[in-house]
Structure formats: structure tokens, C-alpha cells
Coordinates of N, CA and C in Angstrom, one line a residue:
M1143 N -2.8 0.7 50.5 CA -1.7 0.5 49.7 C -1.8 -0.7 48.8
T1144 N -2.6 -1.7 49.1 CA -2.8 -2.9 48.3 C -3.6 -2.6 47.1
R1145 N -4.4 -1.5 47.0 CA -5.2 -1.1 45.9 C -4.3 -0.6 44.7
L1146 N -3.2 0.0 45.0 CA -2.4 0.6 44.0 C -1.8 -0.4 43.0
P1147 N -1.2 -1.5 43.5 CA -0.8 -2.6 42.5 C -2.0 -3.2 41.7
A1148 N -3.1 -3.3 42.3 CA -4.3 -3.9 41.6 C -4.7 -2.9 40.5
L1149 N -4.7 -1.6 40.8 CA -5.1 -0.6 39.8 C -4.1 -0.5 38.7
A1150 N -2.8 -0.6 39.0 CA -1.8 -0.6 38.0 C -1.9 -1.8 37.1
L1151 N -2.2 -3.0 37.7 CA -2.4 -4.2 36.9 C -3.6 -4.2 36.0
S1152 N -4.7 -3.6 36.5 CA -5.9 -3.4 35.7 C -5.6 -2.5 34.5
A1153 N -4.9 -1.4 34.8 CA -4.6 -0.4 33.7 C -3.8 -1.1 32.6
L1154 N -2.8 -1.9 33.1 CA -1.9 -2.6 32.1 C -2.7 -3.6 31.3
A1155 N -3.6 -4.3 31.9 CA -4.4 -5.3 31.2 C -5.3 -4.6 30.2
T1156 N -5.9 -3.5 30.5 CA -6.7 -2.7 29.6 C -5.9 -2.2 28.4
T1157 N -4.7 -1.8 28.7 CA -3.9 -1.3 27.6 C -3.5 -2.4 26.6
L1158 N -3.1 -3.6 27.2 CA -2.7 -4.7 26.4 C -3.9 -5.2 25.5
V1159 N -5.1 -5.2 26.0 CA -6.3 -5.6 25.2 C -6.5 -4.6 24.1
A1160 N -6.4 -3.3 24.4 CA -6.6 -2.3 23.4 C -5.6 -2.4 22.3
V1161 N -4.3 -2.6 22.6 CA -3.2 -2.7 21.7 C -3.3 -3.9 20.8
S1162 N -3.8 -5.0 21.4 CA -3.8 -6.3 20.6 C -5.0 -6.5 19.7
L1163 N -6.0 -5.6 19.8 CA -7.2 -5.8 18.9 C -6.8 -5.6 17.5
P1164 N -7.3 -6.4 16.6 CA -7.0 -6.3 15.2 C -7.5 -4.9 14.6
V1165 N -6.6 -4.4 13.7 CA -7.0 -3.2 13.0 C -7.9 -3.5 11.8
P1166 N -9.1 -2.8 11.7 CA -10.0 -3.2 10.6 C -9.3 -2.9 9.2
A1167 N -9.6 -3.7 8.2 CA -9.1 -3.6 6.9 C -9.6 -2.3 6.3
H1168 N -8.7 -1.6 5.6 CA -9.1 -0.4 4.9 C -8.8 -0.6 3.4
A1169 N -9.7 0.0 2.6 CA -9.5 -0.1 1.2 C -9.0 1.2 0.7
A1170 N -8.0 1.2 -0.2 CA -7.5 2.4 -0.9 C -8.6 2.9 -1.8
T1171 N -8.9 4.1 -1.8 CA -9.9 4.7 -2.7 C -9.3 5.8 -3.6
G1172 N -9.7 5.9 -4.8 CA -9.1 6.9 -5.7 C -8.8 6.2 -7.0
T1173 N -7.8 6.8 -7.7 CA -7.4 6.3 -9.0 C -5.9 6.1 -9.0
F1174 N -5.4 4.9 -9.5 CA -4.0 4.7 -9.7 C -3.8 4.5 -11.2
F1175 N -3.1 5.4 -11.8 CA -2.7 5.4 -13.2 C -1.3 4.9 -13.4
Y1176 N -1.0 4.2 -14.4 CA 0.4 3.9 -14.7 C 0.6 3.8 -16.2
T1177 N 1.8 4.1 -16.7 CA 2.1 4.0 -18.1 C 2.8 2.6 -18.3
R1178 N 2.2 1.8 -19.1 CA 2.8 0.4 -19.3 C 4.2 0.5 -19.9
A1179 N 5.1 -0.2 -19.3 CA 6.5 -0.2 -19.9 C 6.5 -1.0 -21.2
S1180 N 5.5 -2.0 -21.3 CA 5.5 -2.8 -22.5 C 5.0 -2.2 -23.8
N1181 N 4.1 -1.2 -23.6 CA 3.5 -0.5 -24.9 C 3.3 1.0 -24.8
G1182 N 3.6 1.6 -23.6 CA 3.4 3.0 -23.5 C 2.0 3.5 -23.3
R1183 N 1.0 2.6 -23.1 CA -0.4 3.0 -22.9 C -0.6 3.3 -21.4
E1184 N -1.5 4.3 -21.2 CA -1.9 4.6 -19.8 C -2.9 3.6 -19.4
T1185 N -2.8 3.1 -18.2 CA -3.7 2.0 -17.7 C -4.1 2.5 -16.3
T1186 N -5.3 2.1 -15.9 CA -5.8 2.4 -14.5 C -6.1 1.1 -13.8
L1187 N -5.7 1.0 -12.5 CA -6.0 -0.2 -11.7 C -7.4 0.0 -11.2
N1188 N -8.1 -1.1 -10.9 CA -9.4 -1.1 -10.3 C -9.3 -0.8 -8.9
I1189 N -9.8 0.4 -8.5 CA -9.8 0.8 -7.1 C -11.3 1.0 -6.7
P1190 N -11.8 0.7 -5.5 CA -11.0 0.4 -4.3 C -10.4 -1.0 -4.3
T1191 N -9.4 -1.1 -3.5 CA -8.7 -2.4 -3.3 C -8.3 -2.5 -1.9
P1192 N -8.4 -3.7 -1.3 CA -8.0 -3.8 0.1 C -6.5 -3.5 0.3
N1193 N -6.1 -2.8 1.3 CA -4.7 -2.5 1.6 C -4.0 -3.8 1.9
G1194 N -2.8 -4.0 1.5 CA -2.0 -5.2 1.7 C -2.1 -6.2 0.7
A1195 N -3.1 -6.1 -0.3 CA -3.2 -7.1 -1.3 C -2.1 -6.8 -2.4
C1196 N -1.5 -7.9 -2.9 CA -0.4 -7.8 -3.9 C -1.1 -7.9 -5.2
L1197 N -1.2 -6.7 -5.9 CA -2.0 -6.6 -7.2 C -1.0 -6.6 -8.4
P1198 N -1.4 -7.3 -9.5 CA -0.6 -7.2 -10.7 C -0.7 -5.8 -11.4
V1199 N 0.4 -5.4 -11.9 CA 0.5 -4.2 -12.7 C 0.9 -4.7 -14.2
S1200 N -0.1 -5.0 -14.9 CA 0.1 -5.6 -16.2 C 0.9 -4.8 -17.1
G1201 N 1.9 -5.4 -17.8 CA 2.8 -4.7 -18.7 C 4.0 -4.0 -18.0
G1202 N 4.0 -4.0 -16.7 CA 5.0 -3.2 -15.9 C 4.7 -1.7 -15.9
A1203 N 5.2 -1.0 -14.9 CA 5.0 0.4 -14.8 C 6.2 1.2 -15.2
R1204 N 6.2 2.0 -16.2 CA 7.3 2.9 -16.5 C 7.2 4.1 -15.6
D1205 N 6.0 4.6 -15.3 CA 5.7 5.6 -14.4 C 4.3 5.4 -13.7
A1206 N 4.1 6.0 -12.6 CA 2.8 5.8 -11.9 C 2.4 7.1 -11.3
H1207 N 1.1 7.4 -11.3 CA 0.4 8.5 -10.7 C -0.6 7.9 -9.7
N1208 N -0.3 8.1 -8.4 CA -1.1 7.5 -7.3 C -2.0 8.6 -6.8
D1209 N -3.2 8.6 -7.3 CA -4.2 9.6 -6.9 C -5.2 8.9 -5.9
T1210 N -4.7 8.0 -5.0 CA -5.5 7.4 -4.0 C -5.2 8.0 -2.6
D1211 N -6.0 7.5 -1.7 CA -5.7 8.0 -0.3 C -4.7 7.1 0.5
A1212 N -4.0 6.2 -0.2 CA -3.1 5.3 0.4 C -1.8 5.3 -0.3
D1213 N -0.6 5.1 0.4 CA 0.7 5.0 -0.3 C 0.7 3.7 -1.1
A1214 N 1.5 3.7 -2.1 CA 1.7 2.5 -3.0 C 3.1 2.1 -3.0
T1215 N 3.4 0.8 -2.7 CA 4.7 0.2 -2.8 C 4.8 -0.7 -4.0
M1216 N 5.8 -0.5 -4.8 CA 5.9 -1.2 -6.1 C 6.9 -2.4 -5.9
Y1217 N 6.6 -3.5 -6.6 CA 7.5 -4.7 -6.5 C 7.7 -5.3 -7.9
T1218 N 8.7 -6.2 -8.0 CA 8.9 -6.9 -9.3 C 8.6 -8.3 -9.2
D1219 N 8.0 -8.8 -8.1 CA 7.6 -10.2 -8.0 C 6.2 -10.3 -7.4
S1220 N 5.6 -11.5 -7.7 CA 4.2 -11.7 -7.3 C 4.0 -12.0 -5.9
N1221 N 5.0 -12.1 -5.1 CA 4.9 -12.2 -3.6 C 5.0 -10.9 -2.9
C1222 N 5.3 -9.8 -3.8 CA 5.5 -8.5 -3.2 C 6.6 -8.4 -2.2
T1223 N 7.7 -9.0 -2.5 CA 8.9 -9.0 -1.6 C 10.1 -8.3 -2.2
V1224 N 10.2 -8.1 -3.5 CA 11.3 -7.5 -4.2 C 10.9 -6.0 -4.5
F1225 N 11.4 -5.1 -3.6 CA 11.0 -3.7 -3.7 C 11.5 -3.1 -5.0
A1226 N 10.6 -2.3 -5.7 CA 11.0 -1.6 -6.9 C 10.8 -0.1 -6.8
G1227 N 10.0 0.4 -5.8 CA 9.8 1.8 -5.7 C 8.6 2.1 -4.8
F1228 N 8.4 3.4 -4.6 CA 7.4 3.9 -3.7 C 6.7 5.0 -4.3
V1229 N 5.3 5.1 -4.3 CA 4.6 6.2 -4.8 C 3.6 6.6 -3.7
G1230 N 4.0 7.7 -3.1 CA 3.1 8.2 -2.0 C 1.7 8.6 -2.5
S1231 N 0.8 8.7 -1.6 CA -0.5 9.1 -1.9 C -0.5 10.5 -2.6
R1232 N -1.2 10.6 -3.7 CA -1.3 11.9 -4.4 C 0.0 12.3 -5.0
N1233 N 0.9 11.3 -5.4 CA 2.2 11.6 -6.0 C 2.4 10.9 -7.3
F1234 N 3.5 11.2 -7.9 CA 3.9 10.6 -9.2 C 5.4 10.2 -9.1
E1235 N 5.7 9.0 -9.7 CA 7.1 8.5 -9.8 C 7.3 7.9 -11.1
T1236 N 8.6 8.0 -11.5 CA 9.1 7.3 -12.8 C 10.0 6.2 -12.4
F1237 N 9.9 5.1 -13.1 CA 10.7 3.9 -12.8 C 11.6 3.5 -14.0
T1238 N 12.7 2.7 -13.6 CA 13.6 2.2 -14.7 C 13.6 0.7 -14.6
A1239 N 14.1 0.0 -15.6 CA 14.1 -1.4 -15.6 C 15.0 -2.0 -14.4
P1240 N 14.6 -3.0 -13.8 CA 13.4 -3.8 -14.1 C 12.2 -3.1 -13.6
F1241 N 11.2 -3.0 -14.4 CA 10.0 -2.2 -14.1 C 9.1 -3.0 -13.1
P1242 N 8.4 -2.2 -12.2 CA 7.6 -2.9 -11.2 C 6.4 -3.6 -11.9
T1243 N 6.0 -4.7 -11.5 CA 4.9 -5.5 -12.0 C 3.8 -5.8 -11.0
F1244 N 4.0 -5.4 -9.8 CA 3.0 -5.6 -8.7 C 3.0 -4.4 -7.8
V1245 N 1.9 -4.2 -7.1 CA 1.8 -3.1 -6.2 C 1.0 -3.5 -5.0
K1246 N 1.3 -2.9 -3.8 CA 0.5 -3.0 -2.6 C 0.2 -1.6 -2.1
F1247 N -1.1 -1.4 -1.7 CA -1.5 -0.2 -1.1 C -1.5 -0.3 0.4
G1248 N -1.3 0.9 1.1 CA -1.4 0.9 2.6 C 0.0 0.8 3.3

């Protein structure tokens, strides 16, 4: 009977270690196109980029086509805290003012 609590404790410890291990960084791959709100020109972001990095969207995005393997969240501030929209992987979205000027993948 004394082995059962020890086995349960061992299983719990193993689970906690597995859950607390850091997740390896993943880079979004593919192409992210957007139409600049400032001049109407189509622009491409340099991909691959590490997920979670707050990247500038020069000229603001009037619309965006996310042809990457990661979802893109759009923001209007350089800290990527003011939400402006979401573009799922392999999807297209149109935005209104204030246009997003930063994006995070993942």
C-alpha cells in the first residue's frame, strides 16, 4: 500500500516537468502580403520571422493576405498591445482606420 502514493507522486512530478519545459520557438514561413494604406502599393513582409515578434507594417495595412503557416494578429502600436484585427493562416482580411501598423505571428 505504501507504493501507491509513491507511484502517484512520481507520475505527478513527471507530468509537471513535461508541462513546464519551454516550447521551442517556431518561425512563420510563407508570404504575408498587404496593401499599404498610405499609398495603395502591395508590400511583402520578410518571412520567415519568429513567432511572437512585433513587426512593423510600413504604411499601415488596408488589407492583408496571410499565406503563411501561422495566424497573424494586427496591432496599431509598437508594443503590439492595441488590437486592430486578425488574419488567420491562408486567409485575407480588409481593415478600416485606424489601420494596423504592426503584426505578430503565432
